Amino acid sequence: MELVCPAGNLPSLKTAIDNGADTVYIGFGNETNARHFMGLNFNESKARQGVEYAHSKNKKVYIAINTYPQPSVWRRWAEAIDSSVRIGADAIILADIGLMEYASKKYPKLNLHLSVQGSSTNYEALEYYYENFGIKRAILPRVLSVAQVKKTISNTPVDIEVFGFGSLCVMVEGRCILSSYVTGRSPNTYGACSPASHVEYIQNETKLETRLGGVVIDSYSDNETAGYPTLCKGRFKSMGSTYYALEEPTSLNALEILPELNSIGVKAIKLEGRQRSPAYIKTITKTWAEAIKQLDRGSYKTKKEWNQALAEVSEGCQTTLGAYHRSWQ
Amino acid sequence: MKVSLGPVYFYWSKKKLLDFYKEIESSAVDIVYLGEVVCSKRNQLMLSDWLNIAKRLKDAGKEVVLSTLTLIEADSELKRLVRVCKGSEYLVEANDFAAINIMSKQNKAFVIGPNVNIYNAPSLNMLAKKGLKRWCFPVELSRVALQDTIKEKDKNIEVEVFVFGNLPLAFSARCFTARAYNIDKDACKHKCLDHKEGLLLSTQENKPFLIMNGIQTMSANSLNLIGQVETMREIGVDIIRVSPQFTDTRKIIKIFKNRAENLIDSNTATEKLRLLNSGPYCDGYWFEKEGMKRVKSA
């Protein structure tokens, strides 16, 4: 299985490669990708250095250009594709079909992957991208059970990559505009969810409130640790109760079902977190690379210390199998 | 400019649905979208029931479009989709690329619903070659984006804009209604039937925020673009879409239809909607602002 790790800058990319990543995925420093954060990501020159470093170690770099361009800014996305080709990226990860057409016509030899932001959750949808653009791989949204992933794999010629670890989207990726409803900026249009520019922490007499775009996402008493106000992970009121109505602050961790994912034919495991520090990248890459090595030796057993290391860098210090297990749904 | 009625997002009883569409037969609406688009477990109406409703609406002079499921995961859902797409004498609204793929393989014309991410003219023009007849503009985008797209798109593609109702904001594998009752999705007992306008989610300050509707999350504020109908006509919108409401849908359709035909002015239409007590409203997306904001009152 291929291990695909995140990097938001050159030190993170090198850290991932040095700690066992087969591939690193990156993005440019603008809204052309779904981790458009201040001070994060690559310009063409840094990206080129990243690709050179990876290739010198026989590793690969994929470039995510996975947001949806609107008419007035289309050129910027097309340039990101051109730039990826110039620097020798091993694949680009797209969601928009207009861009897919542009890339497949202009660069017929370029490897195209369908981003998780493309929201494809079944083999009929994948067939569209395969027949029209010749995509080599698709990253599935974090909404399918293992049985559904298996069914999809057995009915498509497209290689399947799934998420193994990281911040968990509760909604189908690409099909959630909660963030722009509250802040005007969403993953689809701007490459950001619950952007920091719209976050406020307000200390009242009794509580610390977290707000996004002025909307109260959560509040914390003195003995609670305040979390970042990602809007699907707040506490809201319904039918008389205040609770995590959509999801708790938690991260996905699929280590426990790694052998199953392997046996059903998953080709690559993706780890989330381009916005995180090199220390985070090191922890998750090392842990997963070791797990995959064990798997290849045929003697896999999830180690307690792996889960512990991953929990420490997780949201709310807790993890879940998410939609892979039916009971989460 | 025509007026359409979108698919019912909520889970209503069979009786309510039959009564609802009976009323629509004599309403001012031009186009009606029929079918379940949120959850495949909702079974008050079977495909044959929907087709009976379709027949009656067609006989009443309405154009009928069969809407399909938005999130397709299970094999049973794909099979049902194939049945609708292959057997239909009606136009089909694709709400996922699975439906687009099935329709284009058959060389059949189709409509794209508001939850498929088509954000620019190159995407539209590519789909036009595959049979795209009509595009419902994504609710997240602005007037500016629409205007720019209309200029570059294939002239044959009709443009439809969602103008009234709770916004469809997100879809998940998780059922939030079942979660609210602390029960499993697989044993949900069809709790959505008890919430004819969804389940309100408020902030800790008791401000209405979102609506949970099974696996769908909607805005608690209702989109209302009545004041923009004139602009839409000018920039080349062909159809405006009203989303079904539990009450007053016929009246809302009439107000938009009268406005679309310029029989009443914008202020009168706005006031008539206000009297139906259908707010609070939002319109931010149209004006390149936060979707929840109300930028213009008329």
Coordinates of C-alpha atoms in Angstrom, one line a residue, chain B residues 41-286:
Chain B
K41 CA -35.0 4.9 3.5
R42 CA -37.9 7.3 3.1
N43 CA -40.6 5.1 1.5
Q44 CA -43.9 6.7 2.0
L45 CA -44.1 6.9 -1.8
M46 CA -42.9 4.2 -4.2
L47 CA -41.6 4.9 -7.7
S48 CA -45.1 3.9 -9.0
D49 CA -46.7 6.5 -6.7
W50 CA -44.4 9.2 -7.9
L51 CA -45.2 8.2 -11.5
N52 CA -48.9 8.5 -10.8
I53 CA -48.4 12.0 -9.4
A54 CA -46.2 12.8 -12.4
K55 CA -49.0 11.7 -14.8
R56 CA -51.6 13.9 -13.1
L57 CA -49.3 16.9 -13.1
K58 CA -48.5 16.4 -16.7
D59 CA -52.2 16.2 -17.6
A60 CA -52.6 19.4 -15.7
G61 CA -50.1 21.0 -18.1
K62 CA -47.0 21.0 -15.9
E63 CA -43.6 19.9 -17.0
V64 CA -42.4 17.1 -14.8
V65 CA -38.8 16.3 -13.9
L66 CA -37.9 13.2 -11.8
S67 CA -35.3 14.1 -9.2
T68 CA -32.8 11.6 -8.0
L69 CA -30.9 10.9 -4.8
T70 CA -28.0 13.3 -3.9
L71 CA -25.7 10.9 -1.9
I72 CA -25.5 7.5 -3.4
E73 CA -23.5 4.9 -1.4
A74 CA -25.3 1.6 -1.3
D75 CA -25.7 -0.8 -4.3
S76 CA -29.5 -0.7 -3.7
E77 CA -29.4 3.1 -4.2
L78 CA -27.5 2.7 -7.4
K79 CA -30.0 0.1 -8.7
R80 CA -32.9 2.4 -7.9
L81 CA -31.2 5.3 -9.6
V82 CA -30.7 3.2 -12.8
R83 CA -34.5 2.3 -12.7
V84 CA -35.4 6.0 -12.6
C85 CA -32.9 7.0 -15.2
K86 CA -33.5 4.2 -17.7
G87 CA -37.3 3.8 -17.4
S88 CA -38.3 7.5 -17.3
E89 CA -40.3 9.1 -20.0
Y90 CA -39.7 12.3 -18.1
L91 CA -36.6 14.5 -17.9
V92 CA -34.3 13.5 -15.0
E93 CA -32.6 15.8 -12.5
A94 CA -29.2 14.4 -11.7
N95 CA -28.0 15.3 -8.2
D96 CA -24.8 13.2 -8.4
F97 CA -22.3 12.3 -11.1
A98 CA -23.7 8.7 -11.0
A99 CA -26.9 10.0 -12.6
I100 CA -25.0 12.2 -15.0
N101 CA -23.1 9.2 -16.1
I102 CA -26.1 6.9 -16.6
M103 CA -28.0 9.6 -18.5
S104 CA -25.1 10.5 -20.7
K105 CA -24.4 6.9 -21.6
Q106 CA -28.0 6.7 -22.9
N107 CA -27.7 10.0 -24.7
K108 CA -30.7 11.3 -22.8
A109 CA -31.1 14.9 -21.8
F110 CA -30.8 15.8 -18.1
V111 CA -31.0 18.6 -15.6
I112 CA -28.3 19.2 -12.9
G113 CA -29.6 20.0 -9.4
P114 CA -28.2 22.6 -7.0
N115 CA -26.0 20.2 -5.1
V116 CA -23.8 19.1 -8.0
N117 CA -20.6 21.3 -8.1
I118 CA -20.7 23.0 -11.5
Y119 CA -19.1 26.3 -10.8
N120 CA -18.0 27.6 -14.2
A121 CA -18.7 27.6 -18.0
P122 CA -16.0 25.2 -19.1
S123 CA -17.7 22.5 -16.8
L124 CA -21.1 23.4 -18.2
N125 CA -20.0 23.4 -21.8
M126 CA -18.4 20.0 -21.3
L127 CA -21.7 18.6 -19.9
A128 CA -23.7 20.2 -22.7
K129 CA -22.0 17.7 -25.1
K130 CA -23.2 14.9 -22.8
G131 CA -26.9 16.0 -22.8
L132 CA -27.1 18.7 -20.2
K133 CA -30.4 20.6 -20.9
R134 CA -30.7 22.7 -17.7
W135 CA -28.4 23.8 -14.9
C136 CA -29.7 24.7 -11.4
F137 CA -27.1 27.3 -10.2
P138 CA -25.3 26.2 -6.9
V139 CA -26.8 28.2 -4.0
E140 CA -23.4 29.1 -2.7
L141 CA -22.5 31.3 -5.7
S142 CA -23.2 35.0 -6.4
R143 CA -25.0 37.0 -9.0
V144 CA -21.6 38.1 -10.4
A145 CA -20.5 34.5 -10.8
L146 CA -23.8 33.7 -12.5
Q147 CA -23.6 36.7 -14.9
D148 CA -20.0 35.8 -15.9
T149 CA -21.0 32.1 -16.5
I150 CA -24.0 33.0 -18.6
K151 CA -21.8 35.0 -20.9
E152 CA -19.5 32.1 -21.6
K153 CA -21.8 29.1 -21.5
D154 CA -23.4 27.1 -24.4
K155 CA -26.5 29.1 -25.3
N156 CA -28.7 26.0 -25.3
I157 CA -28.3 25.4 -21.6
E158 CA -31.2 26.7 -19.6
V159 CA -30.4 28.4 -16.3
E160 CA -32.5 27.9 -13.1
V161 CA -31.9 29.7 -9.8
F162 CA -33.0 28.5 -6.4
V163 CA -34.9 31.6 -5.0
F164 CA -36.9 30.5 -2.0
G165 CA -36.7 28.1 0.9
N166 CA -34.2 26.7 3.4
L167 CA -30.9 26.3 1.8
P168 CA -29.5 22.7 1.2
L169 CA -26.1 23.2 2.9
A170 CA -24.6 19.8 3.5
F171 CA -25.0 16.0 3.2
S172 CA -23.5 13.4 5.4
A173 CA -23.4 9.6 5.8
R174 CA -24.5 10.3 9.3
C175 CA -28.2 10.8 10.2
F176 CA -28.4 13.8 12.5
T177 CA -32.1 13.2 13.3
A178 CA -31.3 9.6 14.5
R179 CA -28.4 11.0 16.4
A180 CA -30.7 13.6 18.1
Y181 CA -32.8 10.7 19.3
N182 CA -29.7 8.8 20.3
I183 CA -30.7 5.9 18.1
D184 CA -28.8 4.1 15.2
K185 CA -29.4 5.2 11.6
D186 CA -30.2 1.6 10.8
A187 CA -33.0 1.6 13.4
C188 CA -34.1 5.1 12.9
K189 CA -37.9 4.3 13.1
H190 CA -38.4 7.0 10.4
K191 CA -38.1 9.8 13.0
C192 CA -38.0 12.3 10.2
L193 CA -41.7 11.8 9.8
D194 CA -42.2 13.6 13.1
H195 CA -40.4 16.7 11.9
K196 CA -42.3 18.0 8.9
E197 CA -40.0 21.0 8.6
G198 CA -36.9 19.3 9.9
L199 CA -35.3 19.5 13.4
L200 CA -34.2 23.0 14.5
L201 CA -30.7 23.4 15.7
S202 CA -30.1 26.6 17.8
T203 CA -26.9 28.1 19.2
Q204 CA -26.3 28.3 22.9
E205 CA -27.7 31.8 22.7
N206 CA -31.0 30.3 21.5
K207 CA -30.6 31.7 18.0
P208 CA -32.0 29.5 15.3
F209 CA -29.0 28.3 13.2
L210 CA -29.5 25.2 11.1
I211 CA -32.1 22.5 10.3
M212 CA -31.3 18.9 10.6
N213 CA -33.2 16.8 8.1
G214 CA -31.9 13.3 8.3
I215 CA -28.5 13.2 6.6
Q216 CA -29.1 16.7 5.2
T217 CA -28.3 20.0 7.0
M218 CA -30.2 23.1 5.9
S219 CA -30.2 26.7 6.8
A220 CA -32.7 27.8 9.5
N221 CA -33.1 31.1 7.6
S222 CA -35.0 30.8 4.4
L223 CA -33.5 32.1 1.2
N224 CA -35.6 34.8 -0.3
L225 CA -34.6 36.4 -3.6
I226 CA -37.9 38.0 -4.5
G227 CA -36.3 41.4 -4.9
Q228 CA -33.8 40.0 -7.4
V229 CA -36.3 38.6 -9.9
E230 CA -36.0 41.6 -12.2
T231 CA -32.2 41.3 -12.2
M232 CA -32.4 37.6 -12.9
R233 CA -34.6 38.3 -15.9
E234 CA -32.2 40.8 -17.2
I235 CA -29.1 38.6 -16.9
G236 CA -30.8 35.7 -18.7
V237 CA -32.2 33.4 -16.0
D238 CA -34.8 31.1 -17.5
I239 CA -36.4 29.5 -14.5
I240 CA -36.7 30.4 -10.8
R241 CA -37.1 27.6 -8.2
V242 CA -39.3 27.6 -5.1
S243 CA -38.6 24.9 -2.5
P244 CA -41.7 23.2 -1.1
Q245 CA -42.9 24.4 2.2
F246 CA -45.2 22.6 4.6
T247 CA -47.7 25.5 4.3
D248 CA -48.5 28.2 1.8
T249 CA -46.4 26.7 -1.1
R250 CA -49.2 27.6 -3.6
K251 CA -49.3 31.2 -2.4
I252 CA -45.5 31.5 -2.6
I253 CA -45.4 30.1 -6.1
K254 CA -48.1 32.6 -7.1
I255 CA -46.2 35.6 -5.7
F256 CA -43.0 34.6 -7.6
K257 CA -45.0 33.8 -10.8
N258 CA -46.7 37.2 -10.6
R259 CA -43.4 38.9 -10.1
A260 CA -41.7 36.9 -12.9
E261 CA -44.4 38.1 -15.2
N262 CA -44.2 41.6 -13.9
L263 CA -47.8 41.6 -12.8
I264 CA -46.8 43.0 -9.4
D265 CA -43.9 45.1 -8.4
S266 CA -41.1 44.1 -6.1
N267 CA -42.3 45.9 -3.0
T268 CA -45.8 44.4 -3.3
A269 CA -44.3 40.9 -3.7
T270 CA -42.0 41.3 -0.8
E271 CA -44.8 42.5 1.4
K272 CA -47.1 39.6 0.4
L273 CA -44.3 37.1 1.3
R274 CA -43.8 38.8 4.6
L275 CA -47.5 38.5 5.4
L276 CA -47.1 34.7 5.0
N277 CA -44.7 34.8 7.9
S278 CA -42.2 32.6 6.0
G279 CA -39.0 34.2 7.4
P280 CA -36.5 34.9 8.8
Y281 CA -34.8 35.3 5.5
C282 CA -31.3 35.3 4.1
D283 CA -29.8 36.2 0.7
G284 CA -26.1 36.8 1.4
Y285 CA -24.7 34.3 -1.2
W286 CA -26.3 36.2 -4.1

